[in-house]
Amino acid sequence: MTAIKTAMKSEGERAALSTIDRDPRAAESLMLFRVLGPMKVLGGDEPSSPLRRAILTALLLRAGQAITVAEFTELLWDEPPASAAANIRSHLTALRRDLDDIEPGLSRRVRTCRGSLSGYALDVAPEEFDVPMFMVSARHGRNLLLRGDAERAVAALEKTVALWRGPFGPSLPPTRWFGAHVAGLNSARFDAYQDLFTAAVLADRTETLSYRIESAIAEAPYRQRFWELLSAVHCINGDAVGALDVIGRCQRLFADDLGLDLPPNVVAMRTAALNWDRAEAQRLVATLAPAA
C-alpha cells in the first residue's frame, strides 16, 4: 500500500512539474486553489467568511486526509468556544455552498468520511493547488543547482518564486497549528530565494541581483546566506567598498540583535572583498551552495 501511495504521489508531482515547467500561465489556469497570497478559488472568488477560509485552508493543507470535528476545533482555536463543534458543522455546510457558487459541483470535492476515519476531506491533485506546485518546483530548481546547471536552475526557480503572490496566512486564526504552517511555508519560500540567488551568481547574472537580495534581507534579516550572497554580488560586480559596507551592516546586526560574532562565511567574503578577488567570491558562493 505504501508503494502504491508513493507511486501515486510521484505521478502527481511529475504532472505538477511538467505543467509549470512547460507554461507557468497554463499552470495557473489549472490551479483550483491558491493560498500563497490572497486566497483564490478558480482564479477569482474566495469563501466570504474568514472562518470558512480557514477551514478550506486546513482541508487543503491536509488534502485527501480526513479531519475530524475535534481536530478542526484544535486547528481553529487555541481556546475553543463551547459552540465550536456546531460552528464547524455550520461553516462546512456554508463552505460547500460557497464553492458551488464559485463553480457548480465544486462542493463535491469536500467529502464526508464515515467509519473509523470519520471527518471531512478535500480531494485535490498536486497540480490543482499552489502549495504542492511550489514545493515540487522548488525541489526541481534545487536539483538543477546541485547538478551544476545554474542557468536552468535560475529559469526554474524564477517560476517557483512567482507562485507567491503575497504572504501566506495573514488572515488565518493565530493558532499554533496555523502558525507552524505559516512559519514552515515562509521558510521554504526563503530557501527558494536563496537557491535562486545562488544560481544567479553562479550563472554570472548579477547585474540587478543586489536589489532583490536587499528586499529579501528586509523580510528575513537574520538569514545568514542572504548576507553572504549580497556581499559576494558586490564583490563580483567590482564594488569592494559596497561589499565591505554590507559585511559591516551584517556584523552590527548580528552583534546588536543576537549577540553573535560575524558568521564565518561572511568573514570569508570580507577577505575576498579586501583582496578585490572576484573569482574567490564566486568560488565561495559555489562552495556554500546547498548540499544534496
PDB file of C-alpha atoms in Angstrom:
ATOM      1  CA  MET A   1       0.000   0.000   0.000  1.00  0.00           C
ATOM      2  CA  THR A   2       2.828   2.416   0.855  1.00  0.00           C
ATOM      3  CA  ALA A   3       4.485   1.724  -2.513  1.00  0.00           C
ATOM      4  CA  ILE A   4       1.189   2.461  -4.313  1.00  0.00           C
ATOM      5  CA  LYS A   5       0.754   5.755  -2.442  1.00  0.00           C
ATOM      6  CA  THR A   6       4.355   6.720  -3.187  1.00  0.00           C
ATOM      7  CA  ALA A   7       3.877   5.962  -6.874  1.00  0.00           C
ATOM      8  CA  MET A   8       0.656   7.991  -6.962  1.00  0.00           C
ATOM      9  CA  LYS A   9       2.399  10.901  -5.237  1.00  0.00           C
ATOM     10  CA  SER A  10       5.319  10.704  -7.683  1.00  0.00           C
ATOM     11  CA  GLU A  11       2.932  10.732 -10.651  1.00  0.00           C
ATOM     12  CA  GLY A  12       1.144  13.772  -9.225  1.00  0.00           C
ATOM     13  CA  GLU A  13       4.437  15.569  -8.673  1.00  0.00           C
ATOM     14  CA  ARG A  14       5.585  14.777 -12.205  1.00  0.00           C
ATOM     15  CA  ALA A  15       2.318  16.147 -13.582  1.00  0.00           C
ATOM     16  CA  ALA A  16       2.663  19.295 -11.493  1.00  0.00           C
ATOM     17  CA  LEU A  17       6.273  19.852 -12.547  1.00  0.00           C
ATOM     18  CA  SER A  18       5.529  19.172 -16.205  1.00  0.00           C
ATOM     19  CA  THR A  19       2.728  21.721 -16.151  1.00  0.00           C
ATOM     20  CA  ILE A  20       4.659  24.568 -14.556  1.00  0.00           C
ATOM     21  CA  ASP A  21       7.863  23.827 -16.491  1.00  0.00           C
ATOM     22  CA  ARG A  22       6.024  23.907 -19.787  1.00  0.00           C
ATOM     23  CA  ASP A  23       3.909  27.027 -19.283  1.00  0.00           C
ATOM     24  CA  PRO A  24       3.548  28.869 -15.956  1.00  0.00           C
ATOM     25  CA  ARG A  25       0.409  30.667 -17.157  1.00  0.00           C
ATOM     26  CA  ALA A  26      -1.187  27.360 -18.093  1.00  0.00           C
ATOM     27  CA  ALA A  27      -0.226  26.050 -14.664  1.00  0.00           C
ATOM     28  CA  GLU A  28      -2.025  28.965 -13.031  1.00  0.00           C
ATOM     29  CA  SER A  29      -5.153  28.326 -15.085  1.00  0.00           C
ATOM     30  CA  LEU A  30      -5.230  24.696 -13.913  1.00  0.00           C
ATOM     31  CA  MET A  31      -4.936  25.597 -10.248  1.00  0.00           C
ATOM     32  CA  LEU A  32      -8.272  25.433  -8.482  1.00  0.00           C
ATOM     33  CA  PHE A  33      -6.940  26.647  -5.150  1.00  0.00           C
ATOM     34  CA  ARG A  34      -4.282  29.250  -4.396  1.00  0.00           C
ATOM     35  CA  VAL A  35      -3.245  30.326  -0.891  1.00  0.00           C
ATOM     36  CA  LEU A  36       0.282  31.712  -1.471  1.00  0.00           C
ATOM     37  CA  GLY A  37      -1.065  35.237  -1.318  1.00  0.00           C
ATOM     38  CA  PRO A  38      -4.737  36.212  -1.131  1.00  0.00           C
ATOM     39  CA  MET A  39      -6.854  33.060  -1.326  1.00  0.00           C
ATOM     40  CA  LYS A  40      -8.245  32.400  -4.789  1.00  0.00           C
ATOM     41  CA  VAL A  41     -10.587  29.648  -5.907  1.00  0.00           C
ATOM     42  CA  LEU A  42     -10.617  29.126  -9.676  1.00  0.00           C
ATOM     43  CA  GLY A  43      -8.642  32.349 -10.061  1.00  0.00           C
ATOM     44  CA  GLY A  44     -11.371  34.544  -8.646  1.00  0.00           C
ATOM     45  CA  ASP A  45     -13.645  34.475  -5.656  1.00  0.00           C
ATOM     46  CA  GLU A  46     -12.985  33.050  -2.217  1.00  0.00           C
ATOM     47  CA  PRO A  47     -15.277  31.979   0.628  1.00  0.00           C
ATOM     48  CA  SER A  48     -16.755  35.105   2.192  1.00  0.00           C
ATOM     49  CA  SER A  49     -16.226  34.179   5.848  1.00  0.00           C
ATOM     50  CA  PRO A  50     -12.754  34.212   7.494  1.00  0.00           C
ATOM     51  CA  LEU A  51     -13.619  31.003   9.357  1.00  0.00           C
ATOM     52  CA  ARG A  52     -14.658  29.274   6.127  1.00  0.00           C
ATOM     53  CA  ARG A  53     -11.390  30.374   4.509  1.00  0.00           C
ATOM     54  CA  ALA A  54      -9.537  28.897   7.472  1.00  0.00           C
ATOM     55  CA  ILE A  55     -11.476  25.624   7.191  1.00  0.00           C
ATOM     56  CA  LEU A  56     -10.763  25.441   3.451  1.00  0.00           C
ATOM     57  CA  THR A  57      -7.065  26.198   4.043  1.00  0.00           C
ATOM     58  CA  ALA A  58      -6.868  23.406   6.637  1.00  0.00           C
ATOM     59  CA  LEU A  59      -8.548  20.972   4.233  1.00  0.00           C
ATOM     60  CA  LEU A  60      -6.085  21.979   1.515  1.00  0.00           C
ATOM     61  CA  LEU A  61      -3.020  21.623   3.716  1.00  0.00           C
ATOM     62  CA  ARG A  62      -4.234  18.151   4.692  1.00  0.00           C
ATOM     63  CA  ALA A  63      -5.503  17.329   1.190  1.00  0.00           C
ATOM     64  CA  GLY A  64      -7.034  13.867   0.916  1.00  0.00           C
ATOM     65  CA  GLN A  65      -6.841  13.264   4.671  1.00  0.00           C
ATOM     66  CA  ALA A  66      -9.893  13.220   6.898  1.00  0.00           C
ATOM     67  CA  ILE A  67     -10.078  15.941   9.540  1.00  0.00           C
ATOM     68  CA  THR A  68     -12.446  15.248  12.413  1.00  0.00           C
ATOM     69  CA  VAL A  69     -14.567  17.932  14.055  1.00  0.00           C
ATOM     70  CA  ALA A  70     -12.400  17.558  17.167  1.00  0.00           C
ATOM     71  CA  GLU A  71      -9.256  18.154  15.068  1.00  0.00           C
ATOM     72  CA  PHE A  72     -10.844  21.174  13.385  1.00  0.00           C
ATOM     73  CA  THR A  73     -11.527  22.566  16.845  1.00  0.00           C
ATOM     74  CA  GLU A  74      -7.835  22.317  17.742  1.00  0.00           C
ATOM     75  CA  LEU A  75      -6.742  23.794  14.403  1.00  0.00           C
ATOM     76  CA  LEU A  76      -9.073  26.771  14.519  1.00  0.00           C
ATOM     77  CA  TRP A  77      -8.895  27.775  18.183  1.00  0.00           C
ATOM     78  CA  ASP A  78      -6.236  27.503  20.851  1.00  0.00           C
ATOM     79  CA  GLU A  79      -9.068  28.071  23.325  1.00  0.00           C
ATOM     80  CA  PRO A  80     -12.217  26.825  21.570  1.00  0.00           C
ATOM     81  CA  PRO A  81     -15.667  28.201  22.458  1.00  0.00           C
ATOM     82  CA  ALA A  82     -18.362  25.889  23.783  1.00  0.00           C
ATOM     83  CA  SER A  83     -20.153  26.158  20.431  1.00  0.00           C
ATOM     84  CA  ALA A  84     -17.065  25.119  18.407  1.00  0.00           C
ATOM     85  CA  ALA A  85     -18.441  21.804  17.058  1.00  0.00           C
ATOM     86  CA  ALA A  86     -21.745  23.358  15.979  1.00  0.00           C
ATOM     87  CA  ASN A  87     -19.919  26.314  14.389  1.00  0.00           C
ATOM     88  CA  ILE A  88     -17.644  23.997  12.402  1.00  0.00           C
ATOM     89  CA  ARG A  89     -20.519  21.910  11.017  1.00  0.00           C
ATOM     90  CA  SER A  90     -22.452  25.056  10.121  1.00  0.00           C
ATOM     91  CA  HIS A  91     -19.467  26.626   8.353  1.00  0.00           C
ATOM     92  CA  LEU A  92     -18.681  23.398   6.472  1.00  0.00           C
ATOM     93  CA  THR A  93     -22.226  23.433   5.090  1.00  0.00           C
ATOM     94  CA  ALA A  94     -21.820  27.096   4.152  1.00  0.00           C
ATOM     95  CA  LEU A  95     -18.402  26.384   2.605  1.00  0.00           C
ATOM     96  CA  ARG A  96     -19.970  23.841   0.287  1.00  0.00           C
ATOM     97  CA  ARG A  97     -22.496  26.466  -0.792  1.00  0.00           C
ATOM     98  CA  ASP A  98     -19.692  28.984  -1.374  1.00  0.00           C
ATOM     99  CA  LEU A  99     -17.793  26.511  -3.552  1.00  0.00           C
ATOM    100  CA  ASP A 100     -20.885  25.743  -5.630  1.00  0.00           C
ATOM    101  CA  ASP A 101     -21.497  29.469  -6.057  1.00  0.00           C
ATOM    102  CA  ILE A 102     -17.989  29.783  -7.461  1.00  0.00           C
ATOM    103  CA  GLU A 103     -18.307  26.702  -9.699  1.00  0.00           C
ATOM    104  CA  PRO A 104     -21.357  24.408  -9.728  1.00  0.00           C
ATOM    105  CA  GLY A 105     -20.383  20.967  -8.447  1.00  0.00           C
ATOM    106  CA  LEU A 106     -17.142  22.154  -6.818  1.00  0.00           C
ATOM    107  CA  SER A 107     -18.534  21.231  -3.385  1.00  0.00           C
ATOM    108  CA  ARG A 108     -18.231  17.550  -4.344  1.00  0.00           C
ATOM    109  CA  ARG A 109     -14.508  17.954  -3.708  1.00  0.00           C
ATOM    110  CA  VAL A 110     -15.339  18.125   0.017  1.00  0.00           C
ATOM    111  CA  ARG A 111     -16.068  14.583   1.185  1.00  0.00           C
ATOM    112  CA  THR A 112     -17.782  13.491   4.377  1.00  0.00           C
ATOM    113  CA  CYS A 113     -15.831  10.475   5.634  1.00  0.00           C
ATOM    114  CA  ARG A 114     -17.594   7.772   7.632  1.00  0.00           C
ATOM    115  CA  GLY A 115     -16.423   4.942   9.847  1.00  0.00           C
ATOM    116  CA  SER A 116     -13.103   4.840  11.673  1.00  0.00           C
ATOM    117  CA  LEU A 117     -11.788   7.775   9.578  1.00  0.00           C
ATOM    118  CA  SER A 118     -14.832   9.954  10.150  1.00  0.00           C
ATOM    119  CA  GLY A 119     -14.495  13.620   9.335  1.00  0.00           C
ATOM    120  CA  TYR A 120     -14.120  15.765   6.241  1.00  0.00           C
ATOM    121  CA  ALA A 121     -11.559  15.635   3.441  1.00  0.00           C
ATOM    122  CA  LEU A 122     -10.839  17.623   0.288  1.00  0.00           C
ATOM    123  CA  ASP A 123      -9.892  15.894  -2.956  1.00  0.00           C
ATOM    124  CA  VAL A 124      -7.323  17.942  -4.859  1.00  0.00           C
ATOM    125  CA  ALA A 125      -4.467  16.916  -7.162  1.00  0.00           C
ATOM    126  CA  PRO A 126      -0.989  18.472  -6.695  1.00  0.00           C
ATOM    127  CA  GLU A 127      -1.285  20.471  -9.914  1.00  0.00           C
ATOM    128  CA  GLU A 128      -4.584  21.977  -8.683  1.00  0.00           C
ATOM    129  CA  PHE A 129      -3.126  23.580  -5.549  1.00  0.00           C
ATOM    130  CA  ASP A 130      -0.296  26.111  -5.420  1.00  0.00           C
ATOM    131  CA  VAL A 131       1.437  24.814  -2.263  1.00  0.00           C
ATOM    132  CA  PRO A 132       2.431  21.386  -3.673  1.00  0.00           C
ATOM    133  CA  MET A 133       3.190  23.083  -7.001  1.00  0.00           C
ATOM    134  CA  PHE A 134       5.591  25.386  -5.181  1.00  0.00           C
ATOM    135  CA  MET A 135       7.249  22.577  -3.212  1.00  0.00           C
ATOM    136  CA  VAL A 136       7.729  20.386  -6.299  1.00  0.00           C
ATOM    137  CA  SER A 137       9.068  23.302  -8.346  1.00  0.00           C
ATOM    138  CA  ALA A 138      11.463  24.379  -5.560  1.00  0.00           C
ATOM    139  CA  ARG A 139      12.827  20.840  -5.300  1.00  0.00           C
ATOM    140  CA  HIS A 140      13.330  20.710  -9.071  1.00  0.00           C
ATOM    141  CA  GLY A 141      15.211  24.022  -9.074  1.00  0.00           C
ATOM    142  CA  ARG A 142      17.445  22.905  -6.228  1.00  0.00           C
ATOM    143  CA  ASN A 143      18.228  19.632  -8.012  1.00  0.00           C
ATOM    144  CA  LEU A 144      19.295  21.572 -11.093  1.00  0.00           C
ATOM    145  CA  LEU A 145      21.524  23.751  -8.900  1.00  0.00           C
ATOM    146  CA  LEU A 146      23.072  20.703  -7.240  1.00  0.00           C
ATOM    147  CA  ARG A 147      23.828  19.227 -10.664  1.00  0.00           C
ATOM    148  CA  GLY A 148      25.702  22.396 -11.609  1.00  0.00           C
ATOM    149  CA  ASP A 149      23.145  23.569 -14.177  1.00  0.00           C
ATOM    150  CA  ALA A 150      22.936  27.146 -12.914  1.00  0.00           C
ATOM    151  CA  GLU A 151      21.236  28.650 -15.993  1.00  0.00           C
ATOM    152  CA  ARG A 152      18.356  26.163 -15.940  1.00  0.00           C
ATOM    153  CA  ALA A 153      18.160  26.472 -12.148  1.00  0.00           C
ATOM    154  CA  VAL A 154      17.620  30.229 -12.481  1.00  0.00           C
ATOM    155  CA  ALA A 155      14.834  29.711 -15.016  1.00  0.00           C
ATOM    156  CA  ALA A 156      13.150  27.033 -12.887  1.00  0.00           C
ATOM    157  CA  LEU A 157      13.430  28.940  -9.613  1.00  0.00           C
ATOM    158  CA  GLU A 158      12.077  32.163 -11.134  1.00  0.00           C
ATOM    159  CA  LYS A 159       8.913  30.180 -11.895  1.00  0.00           C
ATOM    160  CA  THR A 160       8.983  28.789  -8.368  1.00  0.00           C
ATOM    161  CA  VAL A 161       9.064  32.123  -6.551  1.00  0.00           C
ATOM    162  CA  ALA A 162       6.498  33.601  -8.968  1.00  0.00           C
ATOM    163  CA  LEU A 163       3.911  31.238  -7.479  1.00  0.00           C
ATOM    164  CA  TRP A 164       3.878  33.506  -4.417  1.00  0.00           C
ATOM    165  CA  ARG A 165       1.550  36.491  -4.941  1.00  0.00           C
ATOM    166  CA  GLY A 166       1.835  37.792  -1.377  1.00  0.00           C
ATOM    167  CA  PRO A 167       2.204  36.493   2.195  1.00  0.00           C
ATOM    168  CA  PHE A 168       0.593  33.240   3.264  1.00  0.00           C
ATOM    169  CA  GLY A 169      -1.969  33.279   6.052  1.00  0.00           C
ATOM    170  CA  PRO A 170      -2.243  36.895   7.293  1.00  0.00           C
ATOM    171  CA  SER A 171      -5.981  36.435   7.935  1.00  0.00           C
ATOM    172  CA  LEU A 172      -5.799  32.883   9.322  1.00  0.00           C
ATOM    173  CA  PRO A 173      -6.534  32.261  13.015  1.00  0.00           C
ATOM    174  CA  PRO A 174      -3.359  32.832  15.077  1.00  0.00           C
ATOM    175  CA  THR A 175      -3.346  29.271  16.407  1.00  0.00           C
ATOM    176  CA  ARG A 176      -0.321  27.077  16.992  1.00  0.00           C
ATOM    177  CA  TRP A 177      -1.250  24.810  14.068  1.00  0.00           C
ATOM    178  CA  PHE A 178      -1.638  27.576  11.506  1.00  0.00           C
ATOM    179  CA  GLY A 179       1.386  29.377  12.962  1.00  0.00           C
ATOM    180  CA  ALA A 180       3.550  26.326  12.299  1.00  0.00           C
ATOM    181  CA  HIS A 181       2.382  26.209   8.676  1.00  0.00           C
ATOM    182  CA  VAL A 182       2.955  29.939   8.188  1.00  0.00           C
ATOM    183  CA  ALA A 183       6.499  29.601   9.547  1.00  0.00           C
ATOM    184  CA  GLY A 184       7.220  26.468   7.509  1.00  0.00           C
ATOM    185  CA  LEU A 185       5.994  27.871   4.203  1.00  0.00           C
ATOM    186  CA  ASN A 186       7.768  31.197   4.717  1.00  0.00           C
ATOM    187  CA  SER A 187      10.994  29.308   5.465  1.00  0.00           C
ATOM    188  CA  ALA A 188      10.559  27.256   2.276  1.00  0.00           C
ATOM    189  CA  ARG A 189       9.982  30.475   0.318  1.00  0.00           C
ATOM    190  CA  PHE A 190      13.225  31.995   1.593  1.00  0.00           C
ATOM    191  CA  ASP A 191      15.053  28.725   0.842  1.00  0.00           C
ATOM    192  CA  ALA A 192      13.848  29.002  -2.760  1.00  0.00           C
ATOM    193  CA  TYR A 193      15.073  32.595  -2.965  1.00  0.00           C
ATOM    194  CA  GLN A 194      18.464  31.558  -1.573  1.00  0.00           C
ATOM    195  CA  ASP A 195      18.752  28.867  -4.235  1.00  0.00           C
ATOM    196  CA  LEU A 196      17.652  31.320  -6.929  1.00  0.00           C
ATOM    197  CA  PHE A 197      20.193  33.960  -5.885  1.00  0.00           C
ATOM    198  CA  THR A 198      22.939  31.338  -5.622  1.00  0.00           C
ATOM    199  CA  ALA A 199      22.154  30.038  -9.116  1.00  0.00           C
ATOM    200  CA  ALA A 200      22.114  33.604 -10.491  1.00  0.00           C
ATOM    201  CA  VAL A 201      25.588  34.299  -9.057  1.00  0.00           C
ATOM    202  CA  LEU A 202      26.959  31.048 -10.479  1.00  0.00           C
ATOM    203  CA  ALA A 203      25.371  31.836 -13.856  1.00  0.00           C
ATOM    204  CA  ASP A 204      27.040  35.306 -13.864  1.00  0.00           C
ATOM    205  CA  ARG A 205      23.691  37.070 -13.750  1.00  0.00           C
ATOM    206  CA  THR A 206      24.452  39.574 -11.001  1.00  0.00           C
ATOM    207  CA  GLU A 207      23.675  42.927 -12.639  1.00  0.00           C
ATOM    208  CA  THR A 208      20.383  43.639 -10.807  1.00  0.00           C
ATOM    209  CA  LEU A 209      20.673  40.985  -8.130  1.00  0.00           C
ATOM    210  CA  SER A 210      21.696  43.203  -5.206  1.00  0.00           C
ATOM    211  CA  TYR A 211      18.304  44.934  -5.122  1.00  0.00           C
ATOM    212  CA  ARG A 212      16.464  41.615  -4.941  1.00  0.00           C
ATOM    213  CA  ILE A 213      18.700  40.317  -2.165  1.00  0.00           C
ATOM    214  CA  GLU A 214      18.265  43.566  -0.215  1.00  0.00           C
ATOM    215  CA  SER A 215      14.493  43.085  -0.467  1.00  0.00           C
ATOM    216  CA  ALA A 216      14.839  39.536   0.855  1.00  0.00           C
ATOM    217  CA  ILE A 217      17.022  40.761   3.748  1.00  0.00           C
ATOM    218  CA  ALA A 218      14.353  43.320   4.655  1.00  0.00           C
ATOM    219  CA  GLU A 219      11.937  40.400   5.171  1.00  0.00           C
ATOM    220  CA  ALA A 220      14.408  37.944   6.746  1.00  0.00           C
ATOM    221  CA  PRO A 221      17.311  39.931   8.220  1.00  0.00           C
ATOM    222  CA  TYR A 222      18.796  37.027  10.189  1.00  0.00           C
ATOM    223  CA  ARG A 223      19.221  34.739   7.182  1.00  0.00           C
ATOM    224  CA  GLN A 224      22.999  34.454   7.054  1.00  0.00           C
ATOM    225  CA  ARG A 225      23.003  33.169   3.478  1.00  0.00           C
ATOM    226  CA  PHE A 226      21.415  36.379   2.155  1.00  0.00           C
ATOM    227  CA  TRP A 227      24.258  38.447   3.623  1.00  0.00           C
ATOM    228  CA  GLU A 228      26.858  36.090   2.132  1.00  0.00           C
ATOM    229  CA  LEU A 229      25.259  36.385  -1.295  1.00  0.00           C
ATOM    230  CA  LEU A 230      24.811  40.158  -1.143  1.00  0.00           C
ATOM    231  CA  SER A 231      28.441  40.745  -0.221  1.00  0.00           C
ATOM    232  CA  ALA A 232      29.513  38.319  -2.959  1.00  0.00           C
ATOM    233  CA  VAL A 233      27.426  40.123  -5.583  1.00  0.00           C
ATOM    234  CA  HIS A 234      29.055  43.475  -4.742  1.00  0.00           C
ATOM    235  CA  CYS A 235      32.489  41.878  -4.857  1.00  0.00           C
ATOM    236  CA  ILE A 236      31.812  40.110  -8.168  1.00  0.00           C
ATOM    237  CA  ASN A 237      30.495  43.355  -9.656  1.00  0.00           C
ATOM    238  CA  GLY A 238      33.760  45.088  -8.709  1.00  0.00           C
ATOM    239  CA  ASP A 239      32.300  47.044  -5.791  1.00  0.00           C
ATOM    240  CA  ALA A 240      34.595  46.053  -2.938  1.00  0.00           C
ATOM    241  CA  VAL A 241      33.517  49.091  -0.893  1.00  0.00           C
ATOM    242  CA  GLY A 242      29.894  48.052  -1.242  1.00  0.00           C
ATOM    243  CA  ALA A 243      30.762  44.506  -0.205  1.00  0.00           C
ATOM    244  CA  LEU A 244      32.565  45.748   2.922  1.00  0.00           C
ATOM    245  CA  ASP A 245      29.613  48.007   3.767  1.00  0.00           C
ATOM    246  CA  VAL A 246      27.241  45.016   3.560  1.00  0.00           C
ATOM    247  CA  ILE A 247      29.547  42.996   5.799  1.00  0.00           C
ATOM    248  CA  GLY A 248      29.680  45.837   8.325  1.00  0.00           C
ATOM    249  CA  ARG A 249      25.886  46.026   8.411  1.00  0.00           C
ATOM    250  CA  CYS A 250      25.706  42.284   8.939  1.00  0.00           C
ATOM    251  CA  GLN A 251      28.259  42.427  11.738  1.00  0.00           C
ATOM    252  CA  ARG A 252      26.362  45.181  13.591  1.00  0.00           C
ATOM    253  CA  LEU A 253      23.009  43.434  13.193  1.00  0.00           C
ATOM    254  CA  PHE A 254      24.215  40.072  14.453  1.00  0.00           C
ATOM    255  CA  ALA A 255      26.113  41.668  17.357  1.00  0.00           C
ATOM    256  CA  ASP A 256      23.385  44.102  18.456  1.00  0.00           C
ATOM    257  CA  ASP A 257      20.323  41.898  17.954  1.00  0.00           C
ATOM    258  CA  LEU A 258      21.657  38.395  18.526  1.00  0.00           C
ATOM    259  CA  GLY A 259      24.876  38.864  20.462  1.00  0.00           C
ATOM    260  CA  LEU A 260      26.731  36.856  17.826  1.00  0.00           C
ATOM    261  CA  ASP A 261      30.018  37.318  16.015  1.00  0.00           C
ATOM    262  CA  LEU A 262      30.145  37.791  12.258  1.00  0.00           C
ATOM    263  CA  PRO A 263      29.261  34.431  10.641  1.00  0.00           C
ATOM    264  CA  PRO A 264      32.411  32.627   9.390  1.00  0.00           C
ATOM    265  CA  ASN A 265      31.182  32.506   5.798  1.00  0.00           C
ATOM    266  CA  VAL A 266      30.693  36.277   5.787  1.00  0.00           C
ATOM    267  CA  VAL A 267      34.220  36.667   7.211  1.00  0.00           C
ATOM    268  CA  ALA A 268      35.495  34.676   4.210  1.00  0.00           C
ATOM    269  CA  MET A 269      33.622  37.045   1.881  1.00  0.00           C
ATOM    270  CA  ARG A 270      35.271  40.009   3.638  1.00  0.00           C
ATOM    271  CA  THR A 271      38.690  38.579   2.833  1.00  0.00           C
ATOM    272  CA  ALA A 272      37.708  38.237  -0.830  1.00  0.00           C
ATOM    273  CA  ALA A 273      36.428  41.832  -0.878  1.00  0.00           C
ATOM    274  CA  LEU A 274      39.589  43.188   0.757  1.00  0.00           C
ATOM    275  CA  ASN A 275      41.627  41.414  -1.928  1.00  0.00           C
ATOM    276  CA  TRP A 276      39.305  42.541  -4.722  1.00  0.00           C
ATOM    277  CA  ASP A 277      39.084  38.856  -5.589  1.00  0.00           C
ATOM    278  CA  ARG A 278      36.029  38.326  -7.801  1.00  0.00           C
ATOM    279  CA  ALA A 279      36.913  34.699  -8.580  1.00  0.00           C
ATOM    280  CA  GLU A 280      37.266  33.854  -4.879  1.00  0.00           C
ATOM    281  CA  ALA A 281      33.857  35.387  -4.108  1.00  0.00           C
ATOM    282  CA  GLN A 282      32.238  33.275  -6.809  1.00  0.00           C
ATOM    283  CA  ARG A 283      34.104  30.202  -5.601  1.00  0.00           C
ATOM    284  CA  LEU A 284      32.825  30.794  -2.069  1.00  0.00           C
ATOM    285  CA  VAL A 285      29.257  31.021  -3.358  1.00  0.00           C
ATOM    286  CA  ALA A 286      29.725  27.679  -5.139  1.00  0.00           C
ATOM    287  CA  THR A 287      31.268  26.153  -2.003  1.00  0.00           C
ATOM    288  CA  LEU A 288      28.358  27.350   0.116  1.00  0.00           C
ATOM    289  CA  ALA A 289      25.678  26.127  -2.315  1.00  0.00           C
ATOM    290  CA  PRO A 290      23.092  23.739  -0.799  1.00  0.00           C
ATOM    291  CA  ALA A 291      24.279  20.193  -0.194  1.00  0.00           C
ATOM    292  CA  ALA A 292      22.448  17.182  -1.578  1.00  0.00           C
TER     293      ALA A 292
END
